[in-house]
Coordinates of C-alpha atoms and ligand atoms in Angstrom, one line a residue:
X1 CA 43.1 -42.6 -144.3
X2 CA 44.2 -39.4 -146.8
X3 CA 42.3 -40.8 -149.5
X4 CA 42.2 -37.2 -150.8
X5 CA 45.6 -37.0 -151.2
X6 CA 46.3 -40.2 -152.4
X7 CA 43.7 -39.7 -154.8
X8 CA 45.5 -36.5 -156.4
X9 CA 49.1 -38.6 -156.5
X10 CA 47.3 -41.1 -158.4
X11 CA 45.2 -39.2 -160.5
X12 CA 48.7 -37.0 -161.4
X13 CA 50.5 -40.6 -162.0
X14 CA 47.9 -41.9 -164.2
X15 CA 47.7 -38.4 -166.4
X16 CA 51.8 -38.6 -166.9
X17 CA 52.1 -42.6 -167.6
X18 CA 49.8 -42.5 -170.5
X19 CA 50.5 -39.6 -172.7
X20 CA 53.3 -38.5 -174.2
X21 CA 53.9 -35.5 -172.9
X22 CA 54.6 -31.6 -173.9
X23 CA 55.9 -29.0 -171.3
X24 CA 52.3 -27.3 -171.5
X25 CA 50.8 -30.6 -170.9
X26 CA 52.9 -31.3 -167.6
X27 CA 52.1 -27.5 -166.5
X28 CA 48.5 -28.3 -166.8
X29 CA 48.1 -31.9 -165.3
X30 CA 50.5 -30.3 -162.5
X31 CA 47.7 -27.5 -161.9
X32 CA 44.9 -29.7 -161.7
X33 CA 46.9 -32.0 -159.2
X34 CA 47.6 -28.9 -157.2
X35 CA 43.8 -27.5 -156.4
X36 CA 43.2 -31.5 -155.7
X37 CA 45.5 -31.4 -153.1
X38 CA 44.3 -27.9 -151.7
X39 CA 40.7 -29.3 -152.2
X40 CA 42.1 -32.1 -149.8
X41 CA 43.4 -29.2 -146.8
X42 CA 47.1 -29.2 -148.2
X43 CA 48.0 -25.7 -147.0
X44 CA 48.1 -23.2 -150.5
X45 CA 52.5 -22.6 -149.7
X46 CA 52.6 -26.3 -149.4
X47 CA 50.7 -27.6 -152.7
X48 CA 52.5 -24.8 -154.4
X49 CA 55.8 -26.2 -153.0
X50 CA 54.8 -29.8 -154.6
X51 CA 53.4 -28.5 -158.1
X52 CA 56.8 -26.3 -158.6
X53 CA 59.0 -29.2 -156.9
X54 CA 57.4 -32.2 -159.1
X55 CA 57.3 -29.8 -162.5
X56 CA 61.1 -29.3 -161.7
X57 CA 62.0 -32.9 -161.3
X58 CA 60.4 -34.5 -163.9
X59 CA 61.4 -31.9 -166.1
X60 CA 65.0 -33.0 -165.5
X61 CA 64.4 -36.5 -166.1
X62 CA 64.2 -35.9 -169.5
X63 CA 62.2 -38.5 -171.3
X64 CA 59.1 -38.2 -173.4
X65 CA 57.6 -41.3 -172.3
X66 CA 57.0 -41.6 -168.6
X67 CA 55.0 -44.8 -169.2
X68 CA 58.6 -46.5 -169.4
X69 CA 59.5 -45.0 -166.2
X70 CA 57.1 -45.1 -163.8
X71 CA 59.9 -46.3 -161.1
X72 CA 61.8 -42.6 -162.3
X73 CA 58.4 -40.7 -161.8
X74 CA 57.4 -42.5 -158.3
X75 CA 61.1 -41.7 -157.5
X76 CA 60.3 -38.2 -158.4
X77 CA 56.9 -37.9 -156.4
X78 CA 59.0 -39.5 -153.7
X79 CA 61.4 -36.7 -153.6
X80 CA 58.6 -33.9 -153.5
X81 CA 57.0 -35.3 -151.2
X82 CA 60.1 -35.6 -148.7
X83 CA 60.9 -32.0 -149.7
X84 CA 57.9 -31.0 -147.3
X85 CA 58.0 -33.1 -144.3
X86 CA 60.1 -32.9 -141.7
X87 CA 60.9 -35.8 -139.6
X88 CA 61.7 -37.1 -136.2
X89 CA 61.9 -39.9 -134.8
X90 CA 60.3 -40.7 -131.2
X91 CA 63.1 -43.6 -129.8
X92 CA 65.7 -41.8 -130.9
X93 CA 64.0 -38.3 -129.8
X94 CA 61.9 -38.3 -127.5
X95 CA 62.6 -41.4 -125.9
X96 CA 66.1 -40.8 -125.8
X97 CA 65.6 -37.4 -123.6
X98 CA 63.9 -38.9 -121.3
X99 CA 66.4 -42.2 -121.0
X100 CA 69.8 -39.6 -120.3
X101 CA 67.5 -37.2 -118.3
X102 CA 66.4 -40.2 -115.9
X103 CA 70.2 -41.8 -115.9
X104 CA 71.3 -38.2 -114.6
X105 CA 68.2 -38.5 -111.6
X106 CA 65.9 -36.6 -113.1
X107 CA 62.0 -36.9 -114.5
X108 CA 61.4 -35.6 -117.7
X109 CA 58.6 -33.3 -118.2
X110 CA 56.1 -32.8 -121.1
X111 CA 53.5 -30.5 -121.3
X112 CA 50.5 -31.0 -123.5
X113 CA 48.7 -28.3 -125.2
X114 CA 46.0 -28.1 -127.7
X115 CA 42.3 -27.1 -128.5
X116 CA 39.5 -28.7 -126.4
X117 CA 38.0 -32.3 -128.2
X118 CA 41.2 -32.4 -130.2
X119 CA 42.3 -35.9 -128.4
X120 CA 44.7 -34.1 -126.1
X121 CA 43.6 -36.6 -123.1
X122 CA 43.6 -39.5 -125.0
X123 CA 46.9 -38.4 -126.7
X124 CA 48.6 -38.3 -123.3
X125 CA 47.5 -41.8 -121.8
X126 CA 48.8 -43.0 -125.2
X127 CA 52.0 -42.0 -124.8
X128 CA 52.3 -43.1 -121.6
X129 CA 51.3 -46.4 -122.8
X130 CA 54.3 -46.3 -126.1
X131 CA 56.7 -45.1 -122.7
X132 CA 55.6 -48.0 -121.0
X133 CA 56.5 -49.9 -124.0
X134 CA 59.8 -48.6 -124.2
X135 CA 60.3 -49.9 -120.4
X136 CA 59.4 -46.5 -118.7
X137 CA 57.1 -45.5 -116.3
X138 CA 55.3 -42.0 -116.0
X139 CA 52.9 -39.8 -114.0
X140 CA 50.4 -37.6 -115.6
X141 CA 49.1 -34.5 -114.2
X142 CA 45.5 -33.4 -114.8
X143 CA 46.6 -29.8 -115.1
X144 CA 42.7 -29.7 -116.6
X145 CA 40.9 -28.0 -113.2
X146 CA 38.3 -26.5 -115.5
X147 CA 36.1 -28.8 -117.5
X148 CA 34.0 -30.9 -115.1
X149 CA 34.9 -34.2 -115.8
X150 CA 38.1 -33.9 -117.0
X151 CA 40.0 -35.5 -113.7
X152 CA 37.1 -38.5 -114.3
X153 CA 38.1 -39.1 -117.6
X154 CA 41.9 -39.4 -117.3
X155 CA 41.6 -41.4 -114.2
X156 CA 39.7 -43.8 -116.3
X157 CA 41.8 -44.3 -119.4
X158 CA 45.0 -44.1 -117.0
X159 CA 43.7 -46.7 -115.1
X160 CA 43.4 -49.3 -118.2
X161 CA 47.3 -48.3 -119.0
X162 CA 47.8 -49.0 -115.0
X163 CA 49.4 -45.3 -115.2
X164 CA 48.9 -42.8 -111.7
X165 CA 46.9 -39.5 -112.0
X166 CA 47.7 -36.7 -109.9
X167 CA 44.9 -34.5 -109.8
X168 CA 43.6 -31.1 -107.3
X169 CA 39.9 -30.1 -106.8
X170 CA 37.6 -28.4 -109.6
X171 CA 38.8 -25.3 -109.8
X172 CA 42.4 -25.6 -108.5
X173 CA 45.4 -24.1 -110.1
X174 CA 46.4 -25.9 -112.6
X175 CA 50.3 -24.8 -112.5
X176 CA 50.2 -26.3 -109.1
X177 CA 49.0 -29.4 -110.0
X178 CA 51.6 -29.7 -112.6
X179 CA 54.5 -29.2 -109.3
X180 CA 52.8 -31.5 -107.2
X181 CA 53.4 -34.4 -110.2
X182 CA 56.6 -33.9 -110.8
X183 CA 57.8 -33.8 -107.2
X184 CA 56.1 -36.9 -106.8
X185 CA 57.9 -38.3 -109.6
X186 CA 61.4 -37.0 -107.9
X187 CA 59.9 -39.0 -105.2
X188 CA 59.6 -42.3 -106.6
X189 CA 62.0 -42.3 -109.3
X190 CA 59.4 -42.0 -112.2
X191 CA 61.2 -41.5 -115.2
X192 CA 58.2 -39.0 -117.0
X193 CA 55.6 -36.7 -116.1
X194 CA 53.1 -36.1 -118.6
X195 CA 51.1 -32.6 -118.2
X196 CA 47.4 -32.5 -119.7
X197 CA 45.8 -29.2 -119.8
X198 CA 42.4 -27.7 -120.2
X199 CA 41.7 -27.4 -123.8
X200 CA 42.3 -24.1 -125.3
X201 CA 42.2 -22.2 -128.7
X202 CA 44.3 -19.8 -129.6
X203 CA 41.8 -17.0 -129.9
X204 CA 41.8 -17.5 -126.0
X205 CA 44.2 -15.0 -124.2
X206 CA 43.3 -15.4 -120.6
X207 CA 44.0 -19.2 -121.1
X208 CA 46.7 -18.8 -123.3
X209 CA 48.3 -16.5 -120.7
X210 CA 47.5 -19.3 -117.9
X211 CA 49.1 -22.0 -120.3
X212 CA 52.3 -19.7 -119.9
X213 CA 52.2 -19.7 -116.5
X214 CA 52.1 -23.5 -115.7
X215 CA 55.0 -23.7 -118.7
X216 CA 57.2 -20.8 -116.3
X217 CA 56.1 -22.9 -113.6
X218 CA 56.6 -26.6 -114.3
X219 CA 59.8 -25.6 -116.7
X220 CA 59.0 -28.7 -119.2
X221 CA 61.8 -30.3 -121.6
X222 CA 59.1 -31.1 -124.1
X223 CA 56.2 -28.9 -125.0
X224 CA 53.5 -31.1 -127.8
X225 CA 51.1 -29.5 -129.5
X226 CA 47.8 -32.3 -130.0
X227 CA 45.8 -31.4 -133.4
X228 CA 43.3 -32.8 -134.3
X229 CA 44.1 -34.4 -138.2
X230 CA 40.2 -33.3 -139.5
X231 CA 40.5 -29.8 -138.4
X232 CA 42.7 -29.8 -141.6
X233 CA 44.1 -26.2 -142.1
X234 CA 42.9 -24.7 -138.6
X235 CA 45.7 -26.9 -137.4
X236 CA 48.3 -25.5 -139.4
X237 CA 47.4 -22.2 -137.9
X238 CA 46.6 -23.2 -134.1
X239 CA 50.3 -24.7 -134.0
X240 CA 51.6 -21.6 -136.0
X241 CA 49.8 -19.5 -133.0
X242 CA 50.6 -21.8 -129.7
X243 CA 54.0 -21.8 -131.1
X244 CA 54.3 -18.0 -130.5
X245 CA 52.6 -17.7 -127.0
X246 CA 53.9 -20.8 -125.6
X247 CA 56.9 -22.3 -127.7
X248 CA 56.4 -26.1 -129.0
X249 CA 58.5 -28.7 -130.0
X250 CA 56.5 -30.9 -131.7
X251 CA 52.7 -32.1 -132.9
X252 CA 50.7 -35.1 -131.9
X253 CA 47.9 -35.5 -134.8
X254 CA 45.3 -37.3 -133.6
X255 CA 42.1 -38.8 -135.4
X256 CA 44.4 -39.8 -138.5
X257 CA 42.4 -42.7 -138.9
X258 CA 39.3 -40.6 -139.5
X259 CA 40.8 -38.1 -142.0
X260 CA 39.6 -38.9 -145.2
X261 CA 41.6 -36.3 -146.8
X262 CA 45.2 -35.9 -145.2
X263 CA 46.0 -32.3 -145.8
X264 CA 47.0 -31.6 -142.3
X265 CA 49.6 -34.6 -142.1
X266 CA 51.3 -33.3 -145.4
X267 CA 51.3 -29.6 -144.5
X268 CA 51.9 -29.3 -141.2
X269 CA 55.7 -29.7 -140.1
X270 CA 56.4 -28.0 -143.4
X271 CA 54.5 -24.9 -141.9
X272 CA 55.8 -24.4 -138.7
X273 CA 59.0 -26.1 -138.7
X274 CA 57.2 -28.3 -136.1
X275 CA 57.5 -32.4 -136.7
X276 CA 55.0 -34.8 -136.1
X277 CA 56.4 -36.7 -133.4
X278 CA 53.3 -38.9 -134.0
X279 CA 49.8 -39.6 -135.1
X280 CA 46.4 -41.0 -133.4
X281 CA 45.3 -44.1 -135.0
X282 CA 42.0 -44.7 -133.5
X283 CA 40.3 -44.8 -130.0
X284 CA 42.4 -47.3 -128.4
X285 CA 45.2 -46.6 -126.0
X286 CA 47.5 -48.4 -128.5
X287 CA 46.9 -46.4 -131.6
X288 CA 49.9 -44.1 -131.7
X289 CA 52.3 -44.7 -134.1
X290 CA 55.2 -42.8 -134.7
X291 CA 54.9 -40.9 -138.5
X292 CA 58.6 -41.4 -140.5
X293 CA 59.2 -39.8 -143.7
X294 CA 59.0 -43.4 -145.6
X295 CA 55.7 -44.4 -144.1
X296 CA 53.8 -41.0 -144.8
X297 CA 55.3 -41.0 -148.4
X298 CA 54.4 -45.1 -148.8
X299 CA 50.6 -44.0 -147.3
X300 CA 50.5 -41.1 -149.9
X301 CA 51.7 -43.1 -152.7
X302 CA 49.2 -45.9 -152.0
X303 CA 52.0 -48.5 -151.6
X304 CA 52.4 -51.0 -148.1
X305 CA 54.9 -49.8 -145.6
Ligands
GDP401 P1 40.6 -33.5 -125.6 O1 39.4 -32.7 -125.3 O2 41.6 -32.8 -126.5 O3 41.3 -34.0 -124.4 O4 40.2 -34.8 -126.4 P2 39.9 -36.3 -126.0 O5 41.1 -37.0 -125.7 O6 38.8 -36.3 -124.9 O7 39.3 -36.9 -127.3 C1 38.1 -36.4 -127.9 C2 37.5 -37.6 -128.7 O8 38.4 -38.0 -129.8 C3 37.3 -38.9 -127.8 O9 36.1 -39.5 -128.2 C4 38.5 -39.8 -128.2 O10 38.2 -41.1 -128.1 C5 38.6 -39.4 -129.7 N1 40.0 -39.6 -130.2 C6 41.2 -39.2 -129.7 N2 42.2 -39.6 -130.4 C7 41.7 -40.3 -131.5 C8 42.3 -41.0 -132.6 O11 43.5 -41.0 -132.9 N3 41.4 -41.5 -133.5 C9 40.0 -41.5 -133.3 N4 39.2 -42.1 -134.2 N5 39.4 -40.9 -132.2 C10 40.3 -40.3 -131.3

């Protein structure tokens, strides 16, 4: 997982620690660890951001030697690093929301939106399965009434988290699907319902118009954006352009586990001003994990969380 990125930390760690070092020198080994990381899918305005913000820093700290403090330098990396991300946490978030709307007597509603084969479906039984963890129970609509399939699949993966699918014909409207969950949530007091849609891009304007209607229609509190993490780049863009048709409030990066170079974990919130509310982990319903400042900056800096 990011080996790319945690290649170019290294790499800039070990350059620093064993040279003393000139301004010129820094300027250099900070360029070469800047096209790493853009040769790892860290967005240009993002690497930029880290060259400038780790040249500054260590410039202040002011010593010739950084060999005698590599705690001041990791502090330093530490620092840029933070400078970029911006963070949320999911109890205190998300969970929260859904806690004071369901004490008031009413279900909390998430849409999900995202490209097709991203791990939008898989993303949403997931976090039905963290909710269940948390003590609360959820409905998922298959708002997908396109992709033959698509009410077979969630049904499925549902089933293993014991979570009910409400689901319309092939070819249905999707925005009524959406209704018909969260009334039966009213109904039985279910504290979430959890909208999956048909995958879409965001070169797709008939979709994307459709994707506004079931938002109009189902009103949600939450609107998640699920990326996939090796699409590197393309996802800082899709979220930048679902953001302005639909609105979003945060991103779900799936396939983490896969992503072998980490630019799209590092660049993304920094981007769009969109936080990870958190990442896939693998295939299994349990692998979601919630992304905090301290653990992304541990993972990039190759030390245990
Ligand atoms: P959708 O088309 O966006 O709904 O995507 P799916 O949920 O169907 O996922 C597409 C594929 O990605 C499936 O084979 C999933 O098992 C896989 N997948 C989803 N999330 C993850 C993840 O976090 N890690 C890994 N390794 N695979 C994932």
């Amino acid at each position: 997982m990011l080996e790319g990125v945690k290649k170019a930390f290294a790499g800039l760690v070990d350059r620093i620690k064993t040279t003393t070092l000139s301004e010129s020198d820094i300027k250099k080994y900070v360029e070469d660890f800047k096209l790493q990381l853009i040769a790892s899918d860290v967005a240009v305005e993002v690497a930029e951001k880290l060259a400038m913000e780790v040249v500054e820093r260590l410039r202040m700290l002011k010593v010739p030697r950084f060999s005698e403090h590599k705690e001041a330098v990791m502090q330093v990396l530490e620092e840029s690093i933070s400078s970029v991300i911006l963070e949320v946490d999911p109890d205190s978030s998300f969970v929260n929301l859904i806690v004071s709307n369901y004490s008031l007597g009413k279900p909390t509603v998430v849409l999900f939106v995202g490209p097709n084969g991203g791990g939008k479906t898989t993303s949403v039984v997931k976090v039905s399965n963290y909710l269940k963890s948390k003590g609360l129970n959820s409905i998922i609509a298959c708002s997908d009434t396109y992709r033959a399939g698509a009410v077979e699949q969630l049904k499925g993966l549902a089933e293993r988290v014991g979570v009910r699918v409400v689901s319309h014909k092939y070819g249905g409207d999707p925005a009524a699907v959406a209704l018909d969950a969260i009334e039966a949530a009213k109904a039985a007091k279910i504290s979430t319902v959890l909208i999956d849609t048909a995958g879409r891009t965001e070169v797709d304007k008939n979709l994307l118009e459709e994707m506004r209607k079931i938002k109009r229609v189902s009103n949600p509190d939450v609107v998640i954006y699920v990326g996939d993490a090796l699409a590197g780049n393309v996802v800082v863009e899709q979220v930048r352009r679902f953001n302005e048709y639909v609105g979003i409030d945060y991103v779900i990066l799936a396939k983490l586990d896969a992503d072998t170079k980490g630019g799209s974990a590092i660049s993304v919130s920094y981007m769009t001003g969109k936080p990870i509310l958190f990442v896939g982990t693998g295939q299994g319903l349990d692998d979601l994990e919630p992304l905090n400042k301290k653990r992304l900056i541990n993972m990039v800096l190759g030390r245990a969380s």
